[in-house]
Short mmCIF file of C-alpha atoms in Angstrom, two decimals:
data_model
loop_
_atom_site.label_atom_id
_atom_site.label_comp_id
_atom_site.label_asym_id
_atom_site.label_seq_id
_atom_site.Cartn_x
_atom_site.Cartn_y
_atom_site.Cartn_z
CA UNK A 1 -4.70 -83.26 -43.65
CA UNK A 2 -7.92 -80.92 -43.19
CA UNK A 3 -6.31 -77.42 -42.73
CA UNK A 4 -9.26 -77.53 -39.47
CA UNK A 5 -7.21 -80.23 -38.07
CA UNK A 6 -3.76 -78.60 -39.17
CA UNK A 7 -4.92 -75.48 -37.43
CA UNK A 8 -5.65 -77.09 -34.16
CA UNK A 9 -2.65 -78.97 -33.88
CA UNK A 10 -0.50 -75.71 -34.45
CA UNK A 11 -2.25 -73.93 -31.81
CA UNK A 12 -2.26 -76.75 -29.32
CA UNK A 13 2.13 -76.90 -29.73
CA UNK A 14 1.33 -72.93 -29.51
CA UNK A 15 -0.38 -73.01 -26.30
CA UNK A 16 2.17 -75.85 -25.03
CA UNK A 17 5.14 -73.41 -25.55
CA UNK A 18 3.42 -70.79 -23.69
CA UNK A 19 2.85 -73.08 -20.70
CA UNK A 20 6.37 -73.90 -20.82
CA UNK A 21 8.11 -70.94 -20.62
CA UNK A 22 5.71 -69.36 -18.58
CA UNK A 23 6.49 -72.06 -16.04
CA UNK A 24 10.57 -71.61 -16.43
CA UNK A 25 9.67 -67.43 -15.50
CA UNK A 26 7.67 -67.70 -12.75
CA UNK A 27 9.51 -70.44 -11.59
CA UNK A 28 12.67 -68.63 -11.68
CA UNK A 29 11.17 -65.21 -10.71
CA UNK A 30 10.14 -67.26 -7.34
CA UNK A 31 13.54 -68.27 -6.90
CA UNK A 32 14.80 -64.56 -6.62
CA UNK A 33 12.17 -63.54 -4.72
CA UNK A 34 13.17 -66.23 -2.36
CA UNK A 35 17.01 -64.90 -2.96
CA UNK A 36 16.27 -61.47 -2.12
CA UNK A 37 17.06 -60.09 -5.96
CA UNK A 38 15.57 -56.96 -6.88
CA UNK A 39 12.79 -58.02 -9.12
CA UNK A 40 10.22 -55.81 -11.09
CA UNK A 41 7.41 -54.48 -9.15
CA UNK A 42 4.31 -57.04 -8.22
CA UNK A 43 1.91 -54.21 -9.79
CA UNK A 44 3.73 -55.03 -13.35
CA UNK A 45 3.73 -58.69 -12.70
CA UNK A 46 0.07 -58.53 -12.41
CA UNK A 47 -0.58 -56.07 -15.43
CA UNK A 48 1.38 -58.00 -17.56
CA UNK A 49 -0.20 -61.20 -16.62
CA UNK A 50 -3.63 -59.65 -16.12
CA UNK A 51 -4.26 -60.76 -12.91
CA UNK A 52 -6.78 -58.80 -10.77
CA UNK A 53 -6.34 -58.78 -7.42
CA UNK A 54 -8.77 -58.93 -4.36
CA UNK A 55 -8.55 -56.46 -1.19
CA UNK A 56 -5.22 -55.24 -2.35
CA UNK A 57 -3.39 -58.85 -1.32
CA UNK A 58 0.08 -58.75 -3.33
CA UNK A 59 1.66 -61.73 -1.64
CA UNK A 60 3.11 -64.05 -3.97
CA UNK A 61 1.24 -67.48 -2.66
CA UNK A 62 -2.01 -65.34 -4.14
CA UNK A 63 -0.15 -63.54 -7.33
CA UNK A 64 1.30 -67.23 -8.38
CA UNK A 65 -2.02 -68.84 -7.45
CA UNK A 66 -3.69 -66.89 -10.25
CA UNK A 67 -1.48 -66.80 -12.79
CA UNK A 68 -1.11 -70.40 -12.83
CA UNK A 69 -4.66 -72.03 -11.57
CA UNK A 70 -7.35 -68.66 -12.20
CA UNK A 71 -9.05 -70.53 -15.67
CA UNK A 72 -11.00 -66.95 -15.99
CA UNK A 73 -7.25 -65.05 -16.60
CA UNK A 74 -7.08 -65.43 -20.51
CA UNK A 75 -2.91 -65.57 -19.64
CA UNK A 76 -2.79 -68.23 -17.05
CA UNK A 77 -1.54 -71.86 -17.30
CA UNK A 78 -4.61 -73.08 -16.55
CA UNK A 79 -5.80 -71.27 -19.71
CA UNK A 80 -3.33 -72.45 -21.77
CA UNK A 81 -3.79 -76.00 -20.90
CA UNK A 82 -7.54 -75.62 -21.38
CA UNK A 83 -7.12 -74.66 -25.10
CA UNK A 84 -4.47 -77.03 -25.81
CA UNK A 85 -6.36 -79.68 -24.31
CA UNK A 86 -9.67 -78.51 -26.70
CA UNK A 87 -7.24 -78.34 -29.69
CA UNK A 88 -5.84 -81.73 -29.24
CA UNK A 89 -9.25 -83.20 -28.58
CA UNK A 90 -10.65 -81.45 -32.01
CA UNK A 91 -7.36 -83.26 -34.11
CA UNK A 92 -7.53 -86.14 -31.65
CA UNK A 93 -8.27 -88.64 -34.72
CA UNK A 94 -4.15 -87.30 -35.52
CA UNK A 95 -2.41 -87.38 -32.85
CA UNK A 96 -1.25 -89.73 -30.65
CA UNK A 97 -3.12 -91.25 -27.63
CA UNK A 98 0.01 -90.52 -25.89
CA UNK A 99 -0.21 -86.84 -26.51
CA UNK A 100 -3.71 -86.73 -25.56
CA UNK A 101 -3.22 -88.50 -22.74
CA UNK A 102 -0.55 -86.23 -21.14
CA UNK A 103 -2.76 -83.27 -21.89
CA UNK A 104 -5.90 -84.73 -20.36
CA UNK A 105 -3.66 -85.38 -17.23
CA UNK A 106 -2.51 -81.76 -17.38
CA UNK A 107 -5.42 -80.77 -17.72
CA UNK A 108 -6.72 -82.45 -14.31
CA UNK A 109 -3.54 -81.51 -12.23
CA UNK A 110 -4.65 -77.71 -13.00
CA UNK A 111 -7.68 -78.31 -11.89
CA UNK A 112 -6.25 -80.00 -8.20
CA UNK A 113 -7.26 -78.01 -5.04
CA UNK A 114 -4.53 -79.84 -3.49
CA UNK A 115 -1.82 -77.92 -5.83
CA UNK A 116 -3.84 -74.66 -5.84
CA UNK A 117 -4.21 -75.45 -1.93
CA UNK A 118 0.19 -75.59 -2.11
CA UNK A 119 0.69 -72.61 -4.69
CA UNK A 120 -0.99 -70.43 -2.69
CA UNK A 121 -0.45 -71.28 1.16
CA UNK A 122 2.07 -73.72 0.81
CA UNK A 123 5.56 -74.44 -0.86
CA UNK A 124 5.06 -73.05 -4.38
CA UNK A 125 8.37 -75.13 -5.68
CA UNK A 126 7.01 -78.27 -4.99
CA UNK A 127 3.86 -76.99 -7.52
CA UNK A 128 6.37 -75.65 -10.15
CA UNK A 129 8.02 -79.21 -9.62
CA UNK A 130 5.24 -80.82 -10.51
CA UNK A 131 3.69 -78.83 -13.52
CA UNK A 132 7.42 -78.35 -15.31
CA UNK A 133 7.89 -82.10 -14.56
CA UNK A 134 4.45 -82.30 -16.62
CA UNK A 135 5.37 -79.88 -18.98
CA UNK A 136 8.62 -82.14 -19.95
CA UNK A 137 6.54 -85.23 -20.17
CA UNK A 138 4.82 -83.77 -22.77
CA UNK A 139 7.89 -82.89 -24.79
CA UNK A 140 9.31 -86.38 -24.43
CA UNK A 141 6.07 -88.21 -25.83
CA UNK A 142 6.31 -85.68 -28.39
CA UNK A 143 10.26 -86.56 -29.35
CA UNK A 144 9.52 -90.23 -28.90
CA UNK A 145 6.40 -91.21 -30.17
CA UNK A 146 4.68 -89.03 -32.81
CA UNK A 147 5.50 -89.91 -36.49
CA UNK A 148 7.33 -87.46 -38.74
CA UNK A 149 4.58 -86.56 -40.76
CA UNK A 150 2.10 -83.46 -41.14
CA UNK A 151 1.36 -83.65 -38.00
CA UNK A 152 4.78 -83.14 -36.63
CA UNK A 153 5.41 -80.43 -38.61
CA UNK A 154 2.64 -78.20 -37.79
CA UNK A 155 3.50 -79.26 -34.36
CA UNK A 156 6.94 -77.52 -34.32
CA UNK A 157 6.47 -74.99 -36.47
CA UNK A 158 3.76 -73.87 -33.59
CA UNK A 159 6.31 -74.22 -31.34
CA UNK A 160 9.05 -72.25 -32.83
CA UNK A 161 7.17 -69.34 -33.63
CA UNK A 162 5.82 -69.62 -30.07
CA UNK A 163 9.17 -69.53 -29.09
CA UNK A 164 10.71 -66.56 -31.18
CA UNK A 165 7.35 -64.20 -30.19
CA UNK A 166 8.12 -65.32 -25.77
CA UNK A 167 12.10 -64.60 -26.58
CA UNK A 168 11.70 -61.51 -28.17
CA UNK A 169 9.24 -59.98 -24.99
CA UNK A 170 11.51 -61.53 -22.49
CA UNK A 171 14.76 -59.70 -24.02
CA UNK A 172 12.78 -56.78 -24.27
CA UNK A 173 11.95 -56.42 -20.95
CA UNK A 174 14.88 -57.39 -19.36
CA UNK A 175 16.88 -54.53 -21.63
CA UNK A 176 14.24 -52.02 -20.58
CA UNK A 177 14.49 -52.97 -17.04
CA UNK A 178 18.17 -53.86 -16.68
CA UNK A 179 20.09 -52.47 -19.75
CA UNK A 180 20.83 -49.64 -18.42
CA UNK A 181 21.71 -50.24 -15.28
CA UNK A 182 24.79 -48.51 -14.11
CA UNK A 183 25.46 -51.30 -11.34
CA UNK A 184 27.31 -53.07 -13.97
CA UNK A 185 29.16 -55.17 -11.46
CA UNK A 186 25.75 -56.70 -10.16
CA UNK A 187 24.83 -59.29 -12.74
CA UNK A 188 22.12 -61.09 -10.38
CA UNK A 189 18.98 -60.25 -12.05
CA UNK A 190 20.70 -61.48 -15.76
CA UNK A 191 21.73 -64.38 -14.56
CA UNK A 192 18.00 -65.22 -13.01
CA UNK A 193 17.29 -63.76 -17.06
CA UNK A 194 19.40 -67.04 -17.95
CA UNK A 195 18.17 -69.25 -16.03
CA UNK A 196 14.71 -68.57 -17.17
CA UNK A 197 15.49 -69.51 -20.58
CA UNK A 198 17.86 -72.61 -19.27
CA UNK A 199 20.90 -70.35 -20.78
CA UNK A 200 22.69 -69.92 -17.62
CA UNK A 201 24.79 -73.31 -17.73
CA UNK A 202 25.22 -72.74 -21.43
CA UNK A 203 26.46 -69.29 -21.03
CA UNK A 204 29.19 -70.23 -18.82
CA UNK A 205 30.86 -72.64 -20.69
CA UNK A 206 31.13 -70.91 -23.56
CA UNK A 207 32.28 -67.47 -22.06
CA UNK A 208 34.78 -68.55 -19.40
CA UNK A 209 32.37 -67.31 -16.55
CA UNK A 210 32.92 -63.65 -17.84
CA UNK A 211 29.12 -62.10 -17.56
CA UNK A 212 28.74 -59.27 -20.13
CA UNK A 213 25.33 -57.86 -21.36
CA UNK A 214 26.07 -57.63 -25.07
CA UNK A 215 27.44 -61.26 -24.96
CA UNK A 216 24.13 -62.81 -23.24
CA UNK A 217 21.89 -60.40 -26.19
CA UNK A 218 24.43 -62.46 -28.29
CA UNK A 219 23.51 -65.92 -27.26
CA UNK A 220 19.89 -64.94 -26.79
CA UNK A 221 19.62 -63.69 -30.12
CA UNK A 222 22.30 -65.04 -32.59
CA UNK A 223 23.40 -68.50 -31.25
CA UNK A 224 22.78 -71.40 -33.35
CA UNK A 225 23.60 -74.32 -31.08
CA UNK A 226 21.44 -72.89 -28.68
CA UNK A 227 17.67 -73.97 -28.46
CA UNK A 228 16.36 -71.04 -27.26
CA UNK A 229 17.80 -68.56 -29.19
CA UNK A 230 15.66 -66.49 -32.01
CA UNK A 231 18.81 -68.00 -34.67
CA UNK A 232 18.13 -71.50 -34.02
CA UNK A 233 14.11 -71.33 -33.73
CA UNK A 234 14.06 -69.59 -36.91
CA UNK A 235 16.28 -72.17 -38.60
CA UNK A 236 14.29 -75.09 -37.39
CA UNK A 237 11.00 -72.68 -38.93
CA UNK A 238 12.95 -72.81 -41.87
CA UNK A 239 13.36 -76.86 -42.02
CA UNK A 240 10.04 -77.87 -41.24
CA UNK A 241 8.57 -75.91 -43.46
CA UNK A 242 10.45 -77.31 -46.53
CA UNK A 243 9.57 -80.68 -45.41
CA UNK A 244 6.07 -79.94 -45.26
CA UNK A 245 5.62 -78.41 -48.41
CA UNK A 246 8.47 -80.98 -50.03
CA UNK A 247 7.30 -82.14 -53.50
CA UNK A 248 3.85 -80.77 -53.00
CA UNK A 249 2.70 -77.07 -52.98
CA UNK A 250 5.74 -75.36 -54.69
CA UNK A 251 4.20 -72.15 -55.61
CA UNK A 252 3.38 -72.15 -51.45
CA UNK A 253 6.60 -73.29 -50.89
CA UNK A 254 8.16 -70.36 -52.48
CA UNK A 255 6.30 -68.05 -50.14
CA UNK A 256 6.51 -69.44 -46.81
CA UNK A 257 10.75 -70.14 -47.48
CA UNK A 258 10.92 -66.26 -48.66
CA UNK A 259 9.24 -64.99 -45.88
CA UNK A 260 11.32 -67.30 -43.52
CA UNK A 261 14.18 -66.41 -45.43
CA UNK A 262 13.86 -62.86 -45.44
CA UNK A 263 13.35 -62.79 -41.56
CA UNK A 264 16.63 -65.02 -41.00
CA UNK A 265 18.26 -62.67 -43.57
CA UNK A 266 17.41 -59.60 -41.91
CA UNK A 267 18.71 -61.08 -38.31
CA UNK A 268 21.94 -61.95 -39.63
CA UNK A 269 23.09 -59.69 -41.50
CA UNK A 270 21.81 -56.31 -39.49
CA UNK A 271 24.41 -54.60 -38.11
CA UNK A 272 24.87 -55.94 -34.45
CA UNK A 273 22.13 -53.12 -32.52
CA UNK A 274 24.30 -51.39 -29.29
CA UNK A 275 21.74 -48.87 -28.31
CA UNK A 276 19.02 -49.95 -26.55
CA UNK A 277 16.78 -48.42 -28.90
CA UNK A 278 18.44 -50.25 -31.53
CA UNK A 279 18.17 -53.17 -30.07
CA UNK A 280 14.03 -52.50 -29.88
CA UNK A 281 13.79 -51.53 -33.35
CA UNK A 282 15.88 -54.80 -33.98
CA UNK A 283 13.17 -57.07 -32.05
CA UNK A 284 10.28 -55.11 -33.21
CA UNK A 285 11.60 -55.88 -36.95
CA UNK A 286 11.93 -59.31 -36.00
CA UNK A 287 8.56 -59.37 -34.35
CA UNK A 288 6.55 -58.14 -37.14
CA UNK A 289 8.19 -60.71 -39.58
CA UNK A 290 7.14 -63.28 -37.33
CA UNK A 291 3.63 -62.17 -37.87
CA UNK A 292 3.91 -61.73 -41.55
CA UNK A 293 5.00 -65.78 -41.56
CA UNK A 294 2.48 -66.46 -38.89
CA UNK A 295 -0.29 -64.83 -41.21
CA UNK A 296 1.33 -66.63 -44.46
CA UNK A 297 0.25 -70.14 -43.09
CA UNK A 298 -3.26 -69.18 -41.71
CA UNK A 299 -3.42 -68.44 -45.44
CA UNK A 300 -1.44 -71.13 -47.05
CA UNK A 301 -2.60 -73.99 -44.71
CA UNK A 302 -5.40 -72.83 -42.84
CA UNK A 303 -7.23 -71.37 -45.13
CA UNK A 304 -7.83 -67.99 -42.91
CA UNK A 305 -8.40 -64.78 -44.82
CA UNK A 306 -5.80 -61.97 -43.78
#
């Protein structure tokens, strides 16, 4: 495979990732809005998401319009579809139709007035409904019907790092916001935190309904049967990039499973973070690492200088 093509097919899973679990927060931040919760303030929302906003109009049907439908916001959906969809359609000779297809109707549902029309002076869930319910189309025809070959790995190795980089600035905002909160009987706004991630069902069962800080930083960071957690996305980095590089590039091999290995390494056996500035430094480690793999396949496979 052309490291052009391998390049856009890693950014297009990239860009997919995003859309998803930017979706799940706003989608979830809605829902305690709606609730009442005490949520961060709409002037972070919109300098975190860049949004600019006209004539000093903060209401959410505008702040949700733009961050999913404004294609001039670098962070919106909109954006990310955009790219994805001009990824896919540069590799489209390897991927599946399938694939393309659900991006190219992505693509035109983000470009609806009808949704915009809803996001903004309408029902917003019914909008959410509809792009997550797009969103896990595009997942299943991924599962289902793309063969196991190059292709599929660069697809979920974009994916996984995706995932580690939007875990690792979700926990780190929620600990600066909410970690130390003395209202340690009010666990509201970390169970929206859950949700967000689709931990909150998981979390119960396996802690008796008992809510404790440390123990969600636990699951988001450490558990392995979880999919969202920074343990099992890095272990799934690990696997499929030993199948890509199986029986062919050893001396590539070598670096991609040390750097992957040292970054798994340095998560499990760091002494457990209780602070809140450990528990930065502990992200920020992980962080960086993810950037020093990221930058070890633009070189290995992409053939980027760094």
């Amino acid at each position: 495979m052309l490291s052009r093509v391998a390049e856009n097919i890693f950014w297009m899973s990239r860009y997919m990732e995003r859309t998803n679990f930017q979706l799940k927060v706003f989608h979830t931040r809605y829902i305690a809005y709606q609730d009442g919760a005490s949520v961060e303030s709409w002037e972070n929302f919109c300098e975190e998401n860049q949004i600019e906003i006209d004539n000093d109009d903060y209401s959410f049907g505008n702040l949700i319009s733009k961050a999913l439908f404004d294609i001039n916001n670098d962070l919106s959906i909109a954006s990310n579809i955009f790219r994805a969809r001009e990824n896919a359609r540069s590799a489209q000779d390897h991927i599946n139709k399938d694939v393309w297809q659900c991006l190219n109707d992505f693509h035109h549902q983000m470009k609806d007035h009808f949704l915009f029309s809803q996001s903004r002076y309408g029902d917003p869930i019914s909008v959410f409904d509809v792009l997550v319910k797009q969103s896990m189309v595009y997942y299943g025809v991924i599962d289902n019907y793309v063969a196991r070959d190059e292709g599929y790995c660069f697809l979920e190795l974009g994916k996984y790092i995706e995932r580690v980089l939007n875990c690792i600035n979700l926990i780190r905002k929620q600990w600066i916001l909410y970690g130390e909160d003395l209202l340690d009987n009010d666990y509201s706004n970390w169970r929206y935190f859950l949700s967000s991630v689709s931990g909150y069902d998981f979390y119960l069962r396996h802690n008796l309904g008992t809510m404790e800080k440390e123990r969600i930083f636990y699951q988001m960071i450490y558990e392995p049967l979880f999919p969202n957690s920074i343990t099992y996305s890095l272990n799934e980095l690990d696997k499929f990039a030993k199948q890509l590089n199986s029986g062919e590039q050893g001396e590539s091999d070598e670096t991609v499973g040390f750097f992957i290995g040292k970054c798994i390494a340095n998560v499990q056996f760091t002494r457990h973070p209780r602070t809140r500035e450990e528990k930065m430094l502990f992200l920020a480690r992980i962080e960086s690492d993810i950037y020093e793999i990221s930058n070890i396949f633009n070189h290995q496979f992409f053939g980027l200088v760094v």
